[in-house]
Short mmCIF file of C-alpha atoms in Angstrom, two decimals:
data_model
loop_
_atom_site.label_atom_id
_atom_site.label_comp_id
_atom_site.label_asym_id
_atom_site.label_seq_id
_atom_site.Cartn_x
_atom_site.Cartn_y
_atom_site.Cartn_z
CA MET W 1 -0.31 0.14 -0.07
CA THR W 2 1.41 3.43 -1.03
CA GLY W 3 1.95 6.50 1.55
CA ARG W 4 -0.83 8.17 0.01
CA GLY W 5 -3.12 4.81 0.44
CA LEU W 6 -2.49 3.85 3.54
CA ARG W 7 -3.22 8.27 4.91
CA THR W 8 -6.36 7.88 3.01
CA TRP W 9 -7.35 4.33 4.78
CA LEU W 10 -6.02 5.77 8.62
CA CYS W 11 -8.86 8.83 7.72
CA ILE W 12 -11.81 6.39 7.27
CA VAL W 13 -10.96 4.40 10.39
CA SER W 14 -10.40 7.93 12.46
CA LEU W 15 -13.93 9.56 11.14
CA LEU W 16 -15.87 6.16 11.67
CA LEU W 17 -14.39 5.85 14.99
CA CYS W 18 -15.19 9.11 16.11
CA THR W 19 -18.19 9.44 14.84
CA PRO W 20 -21.75 7.61 16.57
CA LEU W 21 -23.50 4.90 15.28
CA ARG W 22 -26.84 5.99 16.90
CA ALA W 23 -28.17 8.96 18.95
CA GLU W 24 -29.05 8.40 22.42
CA VAL W 25 -32.02 10.51 24.73
CA SER W 26 -30.89 10.93 27.94
CA ALA W 27 -33.50 12.87 29.94
CA ARG W 28 -33.03 14.58 33.63
CA VAL W 29 -34.77 16.91 36.26
CA ASP W 30 -32.94 19.37 38.21
CA ARG W 31 -34.76 18.15 41.50
CA ASP W 32 -37.45 15.27 41.98
CA THR W 33 -39.45 17.00 44.71
CA VAL W 34 -41.23 19.90 43.69
CA SER W 35 -44.30 21.86 45.04
CA VAL W 36 -47.40 22.68 42.80
CA SER W 37 -46.01 26.21 43.02
CA GLU W 38 -42.64 26.08 41.67
CA THR W 39 -41.25 25.93 38.47
CA PHE W 40 -38.35 22.66 37.39
CA GLU W 41 -35.91 22.07 34.73
CA LEU W 42 -35.99 19.04 32.38
CA HIS W 43 -33.06 18.23 30.36
CA LEU W 44 -33.30 15.99 27.46
CA ARG W 45 -29.85 15.65 25.63
CA VAL W 46 -29.01 13.98 21.96
CA ASP W 47 -25.83 12.62 22.14
CA GLY W 48 -24.01 12.52 18.75
CA ALA W 49 -26.41 14.65 16.87
CA MET W 50 -26.10 17.93 15.93
CA ASN W 51 -29.20 18.49 13.99
CA ALA W 52 -31.51 16.35 15.98
CA ASP W 53 -34.82 16.98 15.74
CA GLU W 54 -37.43 18.49 18.42
CA PRO W 55 -38.48 16.73 21.39
CA GLU W 56 -42.42 15.96 21.06
CA LEU W 57 -43.57 17.81 24.03
CA SER W 58 -46.64 17.27 23.56
CA PRO W 59 -46.54 14.09 26.20
CA LEU W 60 -46.03 16.73 28.78
CA GLN W 61 -49.09 19.37 28.70
CA GLN W 62 -51.47 16.48 30.63
CA ASP W 63 -49.94 17.00 33.95
CA PHE W 64 -47.22 19.82 33.32
CA GLU W 65 -47.67 23.56 31.85
CA ILE W 66 -44.61 23.95 29.28
CA LEU W 67 -43.30 28.00 30.34
CA SER W 68 -40.05 27.73 28.26
CA THR W 69 -37.57 26.09 25.88
CA SER W 70 -33.89 26.42 24.70
CA ARG W 71 -31.28 24.84 22.87
CA ASN W 72 -27.55 24.56 22.77
CA HIS W 73 -25.49 22.76 20.74
CA ARG W 74 -21.71 21.38 21.93
CA ILE W 75 -18.94 20.13 20.15
CA SER W 76 -15.85 19.33 22.01
CA LEU W 77 -12.38 17.54 20.94
CA MET W 78 -10.40 16.81 23.82
CA GLN W 79 -7.31 14.60 23.12
CA GLY W 80 -8.49 13.00 20.18
CA GLN W 81 -11.83 12.10 22.07
CA ARG W 82 -14.67 14.44 19.88
CA GLU W 83 -18.05 14.66 22.05
CA SER W 84 -20.97 16.52 20.31
CA TYR W 85 -24.50 17.14 21.36
CA THR W 86 -27.56 18.66 21.56
CA GLU W 87 -29.81 19.60 25.10
CA TRP W 88 -32.95 21.22 25.75
CA VAL W 89 -33.99 23.02 28.71
CA ILE W 90 -37.54 22.65 29.26
CA VAL W 91 -38.86 24.76 32.42
CA LEU W 92 -42.42 23.03 33.37
CA LEU W 93 -44.64 23.95 36.12
CA ALA W 94 -46.97 20.78 37.73
CA ARG W 95 -50.79 21.17 36.85
CA ARG W 96 -51.09 18.96 40.50
CA SER W 97 -49.42 17.11 43.00
CA GLY W 98 -49.25 13.51 43.54
CA ASP W 99 -46.60 11.34 42.52
CA LEU W 100 -46.27 12.39 38.82
CA SER W 101 -43.89 11.45 36.02
CA ILE W 102 -42.53 12.65 33.09
CA PRO W 103 -43.13 10.92 30.21
CA ALA W 104 -40.91 9.31 28.07
CA ILE W 105 -39.95 11.52 25.21
CA THR W 106 -39.62 10.86 21.36
CA VAL W 107 -36.21 12.82 19.96
CA GLY W 108 -36.32 11.61 15.76
CA ASP W 109 -36.31 7.79 16.90
CA GLU W 110 -34.66 7.86 20.00
CA THR W 111 -36.77 7.88 23.43
CA SER W 112 -36.54 8.89 26.35
CA ALA W 113 -37.33 6.41 30.22
CA PRO W 114 -39.56 8.26 31.98
CA ILE W 115 -38.66 9.93 35.43
CA PRO W 116 -40.75 9.55 38.67
CA LEU W 117 -41.41 12.99 40.34
CA THR W 118 -43.36 14.18 43.87
CA VAL W 119 -45.67 17.45 43.69
CA ARG W 120 -46.27 18.67 47.03
CA GLU W 121 -49.34 20.53 47.40
CA GLY W 122 -48.66 23.97 48.75
CA ARG W 123 -45.34 25.88 48.54
CA ALA W 124 -41.67 24.11 48.21
CA SER W 125 -39.61 23.95 51.22
CA GLY W 126 -37.53 26.59 52.28
CA SER W 127 -39.16 29.25 49.96
CA THR W 128 -39.98 32.86 50.88
CA PRO W 129 -43.47 34.41 50.96
CA SER W 130 -44.05 37.05 48.50
CA GLY W 131 -42.84 40.52 49.75
CA ASP W 132 -39.71 42.96 49.85
CA VAL W 133 -36.60 40.69 49.78
CA SER W 134 -33.60 43.03 50.20
CA LEU W 135 -29.83 42.48 48.74
CA SER W 136 -26.81 43.13 50.95
CA LEU W 137 -23.40 43.22 48.57
CA GLU W 138 -19.60 43.86 48.96
CA THR W 139 -16.68 43.26 46.96
CA ASP W 140 -12.94 44.62 47.46
CA ALA W 141 -12.89 44.94 43.88
CA GLY W 142 -11.56 48.83 43.00
CA ASP W 143 -13.37 48.97 39.66
CA VAL W 144 -16.35 46.65 39.25
CA HIS W 145 -18.15 46.23 35.79
CA VAL W 146 -21.59 45.43 34.40
CA GLN W 147 -21.88 41.34 34.51
CA GLN W 148 -17.88 40.21 35.88
#
């Protein structure tokens, strides 16, 4: 095999090893216990797919109100290992209390696993009633800039 043929063959093998064979969908929530009046985040992640289809969120609407959705793409190459994924962050509010389940969410041909969630009546523990809030901040920096 010539030097050029060997390089071509090595490039093809490298691309095949770096490219995932299928996209995998995973789901998680930022907490597993919330109150009816408390928002929480559902994170959907599709590994290995930068052009993933939009998730089918209609199964959520029975027990949850969808307040917002954001999408993030990431590609990283570190020490010869490539990682790419698309992640959606869906902010949800439960419609009722009880032991609920985030249903399986479909993205393209893949489906996430359901996630159990406990929704309690009333305010979340540690939350304060609405009213005035006071915030005090001290810094030792000589020059302070917005978003520093």
